[in-house]
C-alpha cells in the first residue's frame, strides 16, 4: 500500500486497517477510521472546532498546542473534507449541484 494522508485530519495512513468505511461497510480510501465510519464523519464540527480538537494531540507529533494549531490551519484547507470547491456564485446561494465536502459550505441548504 502506498502511503496516503487522511483527507480530514491529515494523519498518515500506512495500512488498510487504518481506513474508514462507507455506509455499506466497504473501505473508504480518503479518510481514516478515526474520522469516517459507516459513511459519516465521526465528529460533525466546523474546521475551527476540529483544529481545536486536534491540538490536544500535539504532544504526539512533538509540537506545542499552538504549533499544532498553526500547522492544522495551514494544512486543513487543502484537505478534501475542508476544502471548499465552490465557485463564488455557488457559495452565494442555493446550488443543489454543489459537490463541496466542506461542512461549512451551505450551498445545498434550502433558502
PDB file of N, CA and C in Angstrom:
ATOM      1  N   UNK A   1       0.844  -1.189   0.000  1.00  0.00           N
ATOM      2  CA  UNK A   1       0.000   0.000   0.000  1.00  0.00           C
ATOM      3  C   UNK A   1       0.884   1.245   0.000  1.00  0.00           C
ATOM      4  N   UNK A   2       0.542   2.184  -0.841  1.00  0.00           N
ATOM      5  CA  UNK A   2       1.270   3.445  -0.844  1.00  0.00           C
ATOM      6  C   UNK A   2       0.814   4.292   0.345  1.00  0.00           C
ATOM      7  N   UNK A   3       1.695   5.132   0.833  1.00  0.00           N
ATOM      8  CA  UNK A   3       1.322   5.999   1.943  1.00  0.00           C
ATOM      9  C   UNK A   3       0.322   7.033   1.471  1.00  0.00           C
ATOM     10  N   UNK A   4      -0.704   7.222   2.269  1.00  0.00           N
ATOM     11  CA  UNK A   4      -1.748   8.199   1.975  1.00  0.00           C
ATOM     12  C   UNK A   4      -1.911   9.091   3.188  1.00  0.00           C
ATOM     13  N   UNK A   5      -2.689  10.120   3.018  1.00  0.00           N
ATOM     14  CA  UNK A   5      -2.994  11.037   4.102  1.00  0.00           C
ATOM     15  C   UNK A   5      -4.498  11.118   4.250  1.00  0.00           C
ATOM     16  N   UNK A   6      -4.986  11.032   5.474  1.00  0.00           N
ATOM     17  CA  UNK A   6      -6.414  11.197   5.713  1.00  0.00           C
ATOM     18  C   UNK A   6      -6.819  12.596   5.260  1.00  0.00           C
ATOM     19  N   UNK A   7      -7.858  12.664   4.465  1.00  0.00           N
ATOM     20  CA  UNK A   7      -8.326  13.932   3.918  1.00  0.00           C
ATOM     21  C   UNK A   7      -9.252  14.682   4.872  1.00  0.00           C
ATOM     22  N   UNK A   8      -9.224  14.286   6.140  1.00  0.00           N
ATOM     23  CA  UNK A   8      -9.946  15.012   7.178  1.00  0.00           C
ATOM     24  C   UNK A   8      -8.982  15.534   8.235  1.00  0.00           C
ATOM     25  N   UNK A   9      -8.132  14.650   8.769  1.00  0.00           N
ATOM     26  CA  UNK A   9      -7.250  15.038   9.880  1.00  0.00           C
ATOM     27  C   UNK A   9      -5.789  15.178   9.481  1.00  0.00           C
ATOM     28  N   UNK A  10      -5.412  14.684   8.305  1.00  0.00           N
ATOM     29  CA  UNK A  10      -4.038  14.790   7.856  1.00  0.00           C
ATOM     30  C   UNK A  10      -3.119  13.686   8.363  1.00  0.00           C
ATOM     31  N   UNK A  11      -3.679  12.703   9.079  1.00  0.00           N
ATOM     32  CA  UNK A  11      -2.872  11.609   9.603  1.00  0.00           C
ATOM     33  C   UNK A  11      -2.344  10.751   8.454  1.00  0.00           C
ATOM     34  N   UNK A  12      -1.064  10.369   8.521  1.00  0.00           N
ATOM     35  CA  UNK A  12      -0.559   9.437   7.513  1.00  0.00           C
ATOM     36  C   UNK A  12      -1.268   8.087   7.653  1.00  0.00           C
ATOM     37  N   UNK A  13      -1.733   7.545   6.538  1.00  0.00           N
ATOM     38  CA  UNK A  13      -2.383   6.228   6.530  1.00  0.00           C
ATOM     39  C   UNK A  13      -1.381   5.257   5.928  1.00  0.00           C
ATOM     40  N   UNK A  14      -0.901   4.350   6.743  1.00  0.00           N
ATOM     41  CA  UNK A  14       0.148   3.428   6.304  1.00  0.00           C
ATOM     42  C   UNK A  14      -0.342   1.987   6.186  1.00  0.00           C
ATOM     43  N   UNK A  15      -1.601   1.753   6.541  1.00  0.00           N
ATOM     44  CA  UNK A  15      -2.156   0.402   6.493  1.00  0.00           C
ATOM     45  C   UNK A  15      -3.637   0.473   6.148  1.00  0.00           C
ATOM     46  N   UNK A  16      -4.119  -0.501   5.405  1.00  0.00           N
ATOM     47  CA  UNK A  16      -5.549  -0.554   5.085  1.00  0.00           C
ATOM     48  C   UNK A  16      -6.403  -0.661   6.350  1.00  0.00           C
ATOM     49  N   UNK A  17      -5.823  -1.147   7.430  1.00  0.00           N
ATOM     50  CA  UNK A  17      -6.555  -1.264   8.689  1.00  0.00           C
ATOM     51  C   UNK A  17      -6.891   0.098   9.289  1.00  0.00           C
ATOM     52  N   UNK A  18      -6.244   1.139   8.809  1.00  0.00           N
ATOM     53  CA  UNK A  18      -6.492   2.491   9.304  1.00  0.00           C
ATOM     54  C   UNK A  18      -7.566   3.222   8.501  1.00  0.00           C
ATOM     55  N   UNK A  19      -8.059   2.620   7.436  1.00  0.00           N
ATOM     56  CA  UNK A  19      -9.008   3.291   6.554  1.00  0.00           C
ATOM     57  C   UNK A  19     -10.425   3.291   7.115  1.00  0.00           C
ATOM     58  N   UNK A  20     -11.155   4.354   6.781  1.00  0.00           N
ATOM     59  CA  UNK A  20     -12.550   4.470   7.178  1.00  0.00           C
ATOM     60  C   UNK A  20     -13.434   3.559   6.341  1.00  0.00           C
ATOM     61  N   UNK A  21     -14.729   3.615   6.629  1.00  0.00           N
ATOM     62  CA  UNK A  21     -15.682   2.756   5.914  1.00  0.00           C
ATOM     63  C   UNK A  21     -16.859   3.559   5.372  1.00  0.00           C
ATOM     64  N   UNK A  22     -17.376   3.094   4.240  1.00  0.00           N
ATOM     65  CA  UNK A  22     -18.590   3.653   3.659  1.00  0.00           C
ATOM     66  C   UNK A  22     -19.804   3.093   4.394  1.00  0.00           C
ATOM     67  N   UNK A  23     -20.961   3.607   4.051  1.00  0.00           N
ATOM     68  CA  UNK A  23     -22.205   3.191   4.706  1.00  0.00           C
ATOM     69  C   UNK A  23     -22.425   1.684   4.631  1.00  0.00           C
ATOM     70  N   UNK A  24     -22.006   1.080   3.511  1.00  0.00           N
ATOM     71  CA  UNK A  24     -22.200  -0.361   3.327  1.00  0.00           C
ATOM     72  C   UNK A  24     -21.071  -1.194   3.945  1.00  0.00           C
ATOM     73  N   UNK A  25     -20.137  -0.528   4.627  1.00  0.00           N
ATOM     74  CA  UNK A  25     -19.033  -1.234   5.273  1.00  0.00           C
ATOM     75  C   UNK A  25     -17.790  -1.390   4.406  1.00  0.00           C
ATOM     76  N   UNK A  26     -17.890  -1.005   3.140  1.00  0.00           N
ATOM     77  CA  UNK A  26     -16.722  -1.095   2.261  1.00  0.00           C
ATOM     78  C   UNK A  26     -15.689  -0.032   2.660  1.00  0.00           C
ATOM     79  N   UNK A  27     -14.474  -0.216   2.204  1.00  0.00           N
ATOM     80  CA  UNK A  27     -13.371   0.689   2.535  1.00  0.00           C
ATOM     81  C   UNK A  27     -13.571   2.054   1.890  1.00  0.00           C
ATOM     82  N   UNK A  28     -13.306   3.092   2.654  1.00  0.00           N
ATOM     83  CA  UNK A  28     -13.331   4.479   2.174  1.00  0.00           C
ATOM     84  C   UNK A  28     -11.880   4.949   2.188  1.00  0.00           C
ATOM     85  N   UNK A  29     -11.265   5.049   1.047  1.00  0.00           N
ATOM     86  CA  UNK A  29      -9.826   5.275   0.985  1.00  0.00           C
ATOM     87  C   UNK A  29      -9.380   6.717   1.206  1.00  0.00           C
ATOM     88  N   UNK A  30     -10.291   7.662   1.293  1.00  0.00           N
ATOM     89  CA  UNK A  30      -9.900   9.059   1.505  1.00  0.00           C
ATOM     90  C   UNK A  30      -9.707   9.422   2.977  1.00  0.00           C
ATOM     91  N   UNK A  31     -10.339   8.660   3.869  1.00  0.00           N
ATOM     92  CA  UNK A  31     -10.355   9.050   5.276  1.00  0.00           C
ATOM     93  C   UNK A  31      -9.927   7.899   6.185  1.00  0.00           C
ATOM     94  N   UNK A  32      -9.382   8.252   7.345  1.00  0.00           N
ATOM     95  CA  UNK A  32      -9.002   7.234   8.324  1.00  0.00           C
ATOM     96  C   UNK A  32     -10.228   6.805   9.131  1.00  0.00           C
ATOM     97  N   UNK A  33     -10.086   5.693   9.834  1.00  0.00           N
ATOM     98  CA  UNK A  33     -11.196   5.144  10.610  1.00  0.00           C
ATOM     99  C   UNK A  33     -11.545   6.004  11.819  1.00  0.00           C
ATOM    100  N   UNK A  34     -10.648   6.876  12.220  1.00  0.00           N
ATOM    101  CA  UNK A  34     -10.926   7.750  13.357  1.00  0.00           C
ATOM    102  C   UNK A  34     -11.800   8.934  12.946  1.00  0.00           C
ATOM    103  N   UNK A  35     -11.802   9.247  11.649  1.00  0.00           N
ATOM    104  CA  UNK A  35     -12.575  10.378  11.137  1.00  0.00           C
ATOM    105  C   UNK A  35     -13.875   9.969  10.445  1.00  0.00           C
ATOM    106  N   UNK A  36     -13.885   8.778   9.826  1.00  0.00           N
ATOM    107  CA  UNK A  36     -15.005   8.424   8.950  1.00  0.00           C
ATOM    108  C   UNK A  36     -15.401   6.981   9.167  1.00  0.00           C
ATOM    109  N   UNK A  37     -16.635   6.764   9.628  1.00  0.00           N
ATOM    110  CA  UNK A  37     -17.130   5.408   9.876  1.00  0.00           C
ATOM    111  C   UNK A  37     -18.544   5.261   9.333  1.00  0.00           C
ATOM    112  N   UNK A  38     -18.742   4.177   8.597  1.00  0.00           N
ATOM    113  CA  UNK A  38     -20.049   3.850   8.030  1.00  0.00           C
ATOM    114  C   UNK A  38     -20.676   5.022   7.268  1.00  0.00           C
ATOM    115  N   UNK A  39     -19.834   5.679   6.464  1.00  0.00           N
ATOM    116  CA  UNK A  39     -20.321   6.727   5.577  1.00  0.00           C
ATOM    117  C   UNK A  39     -20.524   8.087   6.195  1.00  0.00           C
ATOM    118  N   UNK A  40     -20.076   8.288   7.421  1.00  0.00           N
ATOM    119  CA  UNK A  40     -20.267   9.579   8.081  1.00  0.00           C
ATOM    120  C   UNK A  40     -19.010   9.998   8.821  1.00  0.00           C
ATOM    121  N   UNK A  41     -18.831  11.303   8.920  1.00  0.00           N
ATOM    122  CA  UNK A  41     -17.740  11.807   9.734  1.00  0.00           C
ATOM    123  C   UNK A  41     -18.083  11.588  11.201  1.00  0.00           C
ATOM    124  N   UNK A  42     -17.119  11.113  11.963  1.00  0.00           N
ATOM    125  CA  UNK A  42     -17.321  10.834  13.385  1.00  0.00           C
ATOM    126  C   UNK A  42     -17.618  12.130  14.139  1.00  0.00           C
ATOM    127  N   UNK A  43     -16.826  13.152  13.868  1.00  0.00           N
ATOM    128  CA  UNK A  43     -17.004  14.448  14.531  1.00  0.00           C
ATOM    129  C   UNK A  43     -17.644  15.415  13.549  1.00  0.00           C
ATOM    130  N   UNK A  44     -18.847  15.822  13.842  1.00  0.00           N
ATOM    131  CA  UNK A  44     -19.571  16.751  12.979  1.00  0.00           C
ATOM    132  C   UNK A  44     -19.378  18.156  13.539  1.00  0.00           C
ATOM    133  N   UNK A  45     -18.228  18.720  13.183  1.00  0.00           N
ATOM    134  CA  UNK A  45     -17.822  20.011  13.722  1.00  0.00           C
ATOM    135  C   UNK A  45     -17.287  20.892  12.600  1.00  0.00           C
ATOM    136  N   UNK A  46     -17.116  22.163  12.903  1.00  0.00           N
ATOM    137  CA  UNK A  46     -16.510  23.072  11.936  1.00  0.00           C
ATOM    138  C   UNK A  46     -15.005  22.819  11.889  1.00  0.00           C
ATOM    139  N   UNK A  47     -14.360  23.371  10.883  1.00  0.00           N
ATOM    140  CA  UNK A  47     -12.921  23.203  10.775  1.00  0.00           C
ATOM    141  C   UNK A  47     -12.226  23.827  11.988  1.00  0.00           C
ATOM    142  N   UNK A  48     -12.673  24.974  12.440  1.00  0.00           N
ATOM    143  CA  UNK A  48     -12.055  25.615  13.612  1.00  0.00           C
ATOM    144  C   UNK A  48     -12.194  24.746  14.857  1.00  0.00           C
ATOM    145  N   UNK A  49     -13.357  24.145  15.029  1.00  0.00           N
ATOM    146  CA  UNK A  49     -13.559  23.252  16.174  1.00  0.00           C
ATOM    147  C   UNK A  49     -12.661  22.015  16.059  1.00  0.00           C
ATOM    148  N   UNK A  50     -12.497  21.529  14.837  1.00  0.00           N
ATOM    149  CA  UNK A  50     -11.668  20.348  14.629  1.00  0.00           C
ATOM    150  C   UNK A  50     -10.199  20.653  14.905  1.00  0.00           C
ATOM    151  N   UNK A  51      -9.756  21.839  14.500  1.00  0.00           N
ATOM    152  CA  UNK A  51      -8.379  22.251  14.778  1.00  0.00           C
ATOM    153  C   UNK A  51      -8.154  22.290  16.285  1.00  0.00           C
ATOM    154  N   UNK A  52      -9.104  22.810  17.011  1.00  0.00           N
ATOM    155  CA  UNK A  52      -9.003  22.859  18.479  1.00  0.00           C
ATOM    156  C   UNK A  52      -8.909  21.445  19.047  1.00  0.00           C
ATOM    157  N   UNK A  53      -9.730  20.541  18.532  1.00  0.00           N
ATOM    158  CA  UNK A  53      -9.704  19.150  18.988  1.00  0.00           C
ATOM    159  C   UNK A  53      -8.343  18.510  18.695  1.00  0.00           C
ATOM    160  N   UNK A  54      -7.836  18.721  17.494  1.00  0.00           N
ATOM    161  CA  UNK A  54      -6.568  18.108  17.084  1.00  0.00           C
ATOM    162  C   UNK A  54      -5.383  18.662  17.868  1.00  0.00           C
ATOM    163  N   UNK A  55      -5.489  19.891  18.318  1.00  0.00           N
ATOM    164  CA  UNK A  55      -4.368  20.497  19.048  1.00  0.00           C
ATOM    165  C   UNK A  55      -4.088  19.756  20.349  1.00  0.00           C
ATOM    166  N   UNK A  56      -5.063  19.010  20.830  1.00  0.00           N
ATOM    167  CA  UNK A  56      -4.877  18.235  22.059  1.00  0.00           C
ATOM    168  C   UNK A  56      -3.914  17.068  21.863  1.00  0.00           C
ATOM    169  N   UNK A  57      -3.629  16.724  20.605  1.00  0.00           N
ATOM    170  CA  UNK A  57      -2.724  15.624  20.298  1.00  0.00           C
ATOM    171  C   UNK A  57      -1.357  16.127  19.843  1.00  0.00           C
ATOM    172  N   UNK A  58      -1.079  17.387  20.090  1.00  0.00           N
ATOM    173  CA  UNK A  58       0.179  17.997  19.652  1.00  0.00           C
ATOM    174  C   UNK A  58       1.395  17.253  20.188  1.00  0.00           C
ATOM    175  N   UNK A  59       1.309  16.821  21.430  1.00  0.00           N
ATOM    176  CA  UNK A  59       2.465  16.148  22.047  1.00  0.00           C
ATOM    177  C   UNK A  59       2.864  14.899  21.268  1.00  0.00           C
ATOM    178  N   UNK A  60       1.881  14.212  20.657  1.00  0.00           N
ATOM    179  CA  UNK A  60       2.195  13.010  19.885  1.00  0.00           C
ATOM    180  C   UNK A  60       3.006  13.340  18.634  1.00  0.00           C
ATOM    181  N   UNK A  61       2.858  14.557  18.155  1.00  0.00           N
ATOM    182  CA  UNK A  61       3.590  14.992  16.966  1.00  0.00           C
ATOM    183  C   UNK A  61       4.843  15.787  17.341  1.00  0.00           C
ATOM    184  N   UNK A  62       5.119  15.883  18.622  1.00  0.00           N
ATOM    185  CA  UNK A  62       6.291  16.622  19.072  1.00  0.00           C
ATOM    186  C   UNK A  62       6.145  18.122  18.929  1.00  0.00           C
ATOM    187  N   UNK A  63       4.921  18.618  19.062  1.00  0.00           N
ATOM    188  CA  UNK A  63       4.649  20.049  18.914  1.00  0.00           C
ATOM    189  C   UNK A  63       3.958  20.582  20.163  1.00  0.00           C
ATOM    190  N   UNK A  64       3.958  21.893  20.280  1.00  0.00           N
ATOM    191  CA  UNK A  64       3.128  22.535  21.302  1.00  0.00           C
ATOM    192  C   UNK A  64       1.714  22.649  20.733  1.00  0.00           C
ATOM    193  N   UNK A  65       0.753  22.963  21.586  1.00  0.00           N
ATOM    194  CA  UNK A  65      -0.626  23.142  21.101  1.00  0.00           C
ATOM    195  C   UNK A  65      -0.699  24.252  20.059  1.00  0.00           C
ATOM    196  N   UNK A  66       0.021  25.343  20.303  1.00  0.00           N
ATOM    197  CA  UNK A  66      -0.005  26.467  19.361  1.00  0.00           C
ATOM    198  C   UNK A  66       0.636  26.093  18.030  1.00  0.00           C
ATOM    199  N   UNK A  67       1.721  25.338  18.072  1.00  0.00           N
ATOM    200  CA  UNK A  67       2.355  24.883  16.826  1.00  0.00           C
ATOM    201  C   UNK A  67       1.419  23.968  16.053  1.00  0.00           C
ATOM    202  N   UNK A  68       0.726  23.089  16.759  1.00  0.00           N
ATOM    203  CA  UNK A  68      -0.221  22.179  16.098  1.00  0.00           C
ATOM    204  C   UNK A  68      -1.378  22.954  15.474  1.00  0.00           C
ATOM    205  N   UNK A  69      -1.886  23.940  16.180  1.00  0.00           N
ATOM    206  CA  UNK A  69      -2.973  24.759  15.630  1.00  0.00           C
ATOM    207  C   UNK A  69      -2.524  25.455  14.349  1.00  0.00           C
ATOM    208  N   UNK A  70      -1.333  26.029  14.380  1.00  0.00           N
ATOM    209  CA  UNK A  70      -0.818  26.727  13.195  1.00  0.00           C
ATOM    210  C   UNK A  70      -0.634  25.754  12.033  1.00  0.00           C
ATOM    211  N   UNK A  71      -0.112  24.568  12.333  1.00  0.00           N
ATOM    212  CA  UNK A  71       0.074  23.540  11.304  1.00  0.00           C
ATOM    213  C   UNK A  71      -1.277  23.144  10.698  1.00  0.00           C
ATOM    214  N   UNK A  72      -2.251  22.896  11.543  1.00  0.00           N
ATOM    215  CA  UNK A  72      -3.580  22.482  11.067  1.00  0.00           C
ATOM    216  C   UNK A  72      -4.257  23.592  10.280  1.00  0.00           C
ATOM    217  N   UNK A  73      -4.094  24.836  10.706  1.00  0.00           N
ATOM    218  CA  UNK A  73      -4.709  25.968   9.998  1.00  0.00           C
ATOM    219  C   UNK A  73      -4.159  26.088   8.583  1.00  0.00           C
ATOM    220  N   UNK A  74      -2.924  25.665   8.398  1.00  0.00           N
ATOM    221  CA  UNK A  74      -2.321  25.689   7.065  1.00  0.00           C
ATOM    222  C   UNK A  74      -2.714  24.453   6.252  1.00  0.00           C
ATOM    223  N   UNK A  75      -2.721  23.287   6.904  1.00  0.00           N
ATOM    224  CA  UNK A  75      -2.972  22.024   6.208  1.00  0.00           C
ATOM    225  C   UNK A  75      -4.446  21.784   5.889  1.00  0.00           C
ATOM    226  N   UNK A  76      -5.323  21.970   6.842  1.00  0.00           N
ATOM    227  CA  UNK A  76      -6.714  21.542   6.681  1.00  0.00           C
ATOM    228  C   UNK A  76      -7.420  22.127   5.457  1.00  0.00           C
ATOM    229  N   UNK A  77      -7.246  23.415   5.147  1.00  0.00           N
ATOM    230  CA  UNK A  77      -7.937  23.932   3.956  1.00  0.00           C
ATOM    231  C   UNK A  77      -7.518  23.261   2.643  1.00  0.00           C
ATOM    232  N   UNK A  78      -6.441  22.487   2.663  1.00  0.00           N
ATOM    233  CA  UNK A  78      -6.000  21.777   1.455  1.00  0.00           C
ATOM    234  C   UNK A  78      -6.567  20.360   1.395  1.00  0.00           C
ATOM    235  N   UNK A  79      -7.182  19.887   2.476  1.00  0.00           N
ATOM    236  CA  UNK A  79      -7.714  18.527   2.538  1.00  0.00           C
ATOM    237  C   UNK A  79      -9.143  18.474   2.006  1.00  0.00           C
ATOM    238  N   UNK A  80      -9.517  17.351   1.439  1.00  0.00           N
ATOM    239  CA  UNK A  80     -10.818  17.177   0.784  1.00  0.00           C
ATOM    240  C   UNK A  80     -12.000  17.560   1.672  1.00  0.00           C
ATOM    241  N   UNK A  81     -11.972  17.145   2.936  1.00  0.00           N
ATOM    242  CA  UNK A  81     -13.111  17.432   3.813  1.00  0.00           C
ATOM    243  C   UNK A  81     -13.319  18.926   4.006  1.00  0.00           C
ATOM    244  N   UNK A  82     -12.262  19.671   4.107  1.00  0.00           N
ATOM    245  CA  UNK A  82     -12.356  21.077   4.476  1.00  0.00           C
ATOM    246  C   UNK A  82     -12.214  22.031   3.315  1.00  0.00           C
ATOM    247  N   UNK A  83     -11.750  21.536   2.186  1.00  0.00           N
ATOM    248  CA  UNK A  83     -11.512  22.400   1.033  1.00  0.00           C
ATOM    249  C   UNK A  83     -12.837  22.739   0.367  1.00  0.00           C
ATOM    250  N   UNK A  84     -13.119  24.002   0.297  1.00  0.00           N
ATOM    251  CA  UNK A  84     -14.356  24.425  -0.358  1.00  0.00           C
ATOM    252  C   UNK A  84     -14.077  24.547  -1.850  1.00  0.00           C
ATOM    253  N   UNK A  85     -14.797  23.779  -2.637  1.00  0.00           N
ATOM    254  CA  UNK A  85     -14.602  23.778  -4.086  1.00  0.00           C
ATOM    255  C   UNK A  85     -15.651  24.617  -4.803  1.00  0.00           C
ATOM    256  N   UNK A  86     -16.393  25.374  -4.040  1.00  0.00           N
ATOM    257  CA  UNK A  86     -17.471  26.182  -4.611  1.00  0.00           C
ATOM    258  C   UNK A  86     -16.928  27.382  -5.377  1.00  0.00           C
ATOM    259  N   UNK A  87     -17.655  27.734  -6.393  1.00  0.00           N
ATOM    260  CA  UNK A  87     -17.359  28.985  -7.080  1.00  0.00           C
ATOM    261  C   UNK A  87     -18.012  30.096  -6.274  1.00  0.00           C
ATOM    262  N   UNK A  88     -17.678  31.323  -6.569  1.00  0.00           N
ATOM    263  CA  UNK A  88     -18.300  32.449  -5.869  1.00  0.00           C
ATOM    264  C   UNK A  88     -19.815  32.424  -6.046  1.00  0.00           C
ATOM    265  N   UNK A  89     -20.281  32.081  -7.230  1.00  0.00           N
ATOM    266  CA  UNK A  89     -21.713  32.035  -7.491  1.00  0.00           C
ATOM    267  C   UNK A  89     -22.390  30.961  -6.633  1.00  0.00           C
ATOM    268  N   UNK A  90     -21.764  29.802  -6.566  1.00  0.00           N
ATOM    269  CA  UNK A  90     -22.311  28.695  -5.794  1.00  0.00           C
ATOM    270  C   UNK A  90     -22.345  29.049  -4.307  1.00  0.00           C
ATOM    271  N   UNK A  91     -21.279  29.637  -3.813  1.00  0.00           N
ATOM    272  CA  UNK A  91     -21.177  29.949  -2.392  1.00  0.00           C
ATOM    273  C   UNK A  91     -22.132  31.058  -1.973  1.00  0.00           C
ATOM    274  N   UNK A  92     -22.651  31.813  -2.925  1.00  0.00           N
ATOM    275  CA  UNK A  92     -23.527  32.924  -2.567  1.00  0.00           C
ATOM    276  C   UNK A  92     -24.996  32.532  -2.500  1.00  0.00           C
ATOM    277  N   UNK A  93     -25.309  31.287  -2.804  1.00  0.00           N
ATOM    278  CA  UNK A  93     -26.708  30.891  -2.756  1.00  0.00           C
ATOM    279  C   UNK A  93     -26.915  29.404  -2.951  1.00  0.00           C
ATOM    280  N   UNK A  94     -28.163  29.003  -2.938  1.00  0.00           N
ATOM    281  CA  UNK A  94     -28.541  27.601  -3.058  1.00  0.00           C
ATOM    282  C   UNK A  94     -28.099  27.033  -4.397  1.00  0.00           C
ATOM    283  N   UNK A  95     -27.383  25.930  -4.358  1.00  0.00           N
ATOM    284  CA  UNK A  95     -26.952  25.237  -5.570  1.00  0.00           C
ATOM    285  C   UNK A  95     -27.024  23.740  -5.299  1.00  0.00           C
ATOM    286  N   UNK A  96     -28.091  23.061  -5.753  1.00  0.00           N
ATOM    287  CA  UNK A  96     -28.243  21.635  -5.473  1.00  0.00           C
ATOM    288  C   UNK A  96     -27.183  20.763  -6.133  1.00  0.00           C
ATOM    289  N   UNK A  97     -26.412  21.310  -7.066  1.00  0.00           N
ATOM    290  CA  UNK A  97     -25.386  20.537  -7.756  1.00  0.00           C
ATOM    291  C   UNK A  97     -24.000  20.702  -7.145  1.00  0.00           C
ATOM    292  N   UNK A  98     -23.889  21.441  -6.053  1.00  0.00           N
ATOM    293  CA  UNK A  98     -22.593  21.660  -5.420  1.00  0.00           C
ATOM    294  C   UNK A  98     -22.057  20.323  -4.905  1.00  0.00           C
ATOM    295  N   UNK A  99     -20.790  20.067  -5.158  1.00  0.00           N
ATOM    296  CA  UNK A  99     -20.173  18.823  -4.708  1.00  0.00           C
ATOM    297  C   UNK A  99     -19.157  19.055  -3.597  1.00  0.00           C
ATOM    298  N   UNK A 100     -19.161  20.220  -3.011  1.00  0.00           N
ATOM    299  CA  UNK A 100     -18.216  20.557  -1.952  1.00  0.00           C
ATOM    300  C   UNK A 100     -18.442  19.637  -0.755  1.00  0.00           C
ATOM    301  N   UNK A 101     -17.356  19.160  -0.156  1.00  0.00           N
ATOM    302  CA  UNK A 101     -17.458  18.287   1.016  1.00  0.00           C
ATOM    303  C   UNK A 101     -17.200  19.044   2.312  1.00  0.00           C
ATOM    304  N   UNK A 102     -17.005  20.340   2.232  1.00  0.00           N
ATOM    305  CA  UNK A 102     -16.744  21.156   3.405  1.00  0.00           C
ATOM    306  C   UNK A 102     -18.037  21.360   4.184  1.00  0.00           C
ATOM    307  N   UNK A 103     -18.103  20.927   5.452  1.00  0.00           N
ATOM    308  CA  UNK A 103     -19.344  21.079   6.215  1.00  0.00           C
ATOM    309  C   UNK A 103     -19.707  22.539   6.469  1.00  0.00           C
ATOM    310  N   UNK A 104     -18.774  23.449   6.248  1.00  0.00           N
ATOM    311  CA  UNK A 104     -19.071  24.869   6.426  1.00  0.00           C
ATOM    312  C   UNK A 104     -19.667  25.482   5.161  1.00  0.00           C
ATOM    313  N   UNK A 105     -19.740  24.711   4.079  1.00  0.00           N
ATOM    314  CA  UNK A 105     -20.364  25.173   2.846  1.00  0.00           C
ATOM    315  C   UNK A 105     -21.861  25.013   2.992  1.00  0.00           C
ATOM    316  N   UNK A 106     -22.609  26.020   2.616  1.00  0.00           N
ATOM    317  CA  UNK A 106     -24.066  25.978   2.784  1.00  0.00           C
ATOM    318  C   UNK A 106     -24.793  26.071   1.458  1.00  0.00           C
ATOM    319  N   UNK A 107     -24.112  25.716   0.379  1.00  0.00           N
ATOM    320  CA  UNK A 107     -24.689  25.850  -0.955  1.00  0.00           C
ATOM    321  C   UNK A 107     -25.942  25.008  -1.167  1.00  0.00           C
ATOM    322  N   UNK A 108     -26.011  23.859  -0.525  1.00  0.00           N
ATOM    323  CA  UNK A 108     -27.138  22.976  -0.794  1.00  0.00           C
ATOM    324  C   UNK A 108     -28.250  23.078   0.245  1.00  0.00           C
ATOM    325  N   UNK A 109     -28.111  24.002   1.186  1.00  0.00           N
ATOM    326  CA  UNK A 109     -29.189  24.205   2.143  1.00  0.00           C
ATOM    327  C   UNK A 109     -30.289  25.014   1.478  1.00  0.00           C
ATOM    328  N   UNK A 110     -31.512  24.609   1.684  1.00  0.00           N
ATOM    329  CA  UNK A 110     -32.631  25.345   1.110  1.00  0.00           C
ATOM    330  C   UNK A 110     -32.739  26.708   1.779  1.00  0.00           C
ATOM    331  N   UNK A 111     -32.980  27.684   0.981  1.00  0.00           N
ATOM    332  CA  UNK A 111     -33.034  29.053   1.481  1.00  0.00           C
ATOM    333  C   UNK A 111     -34.433  29.416   1.913  1.00  0.00           C
TER     334      UNK A 111
END
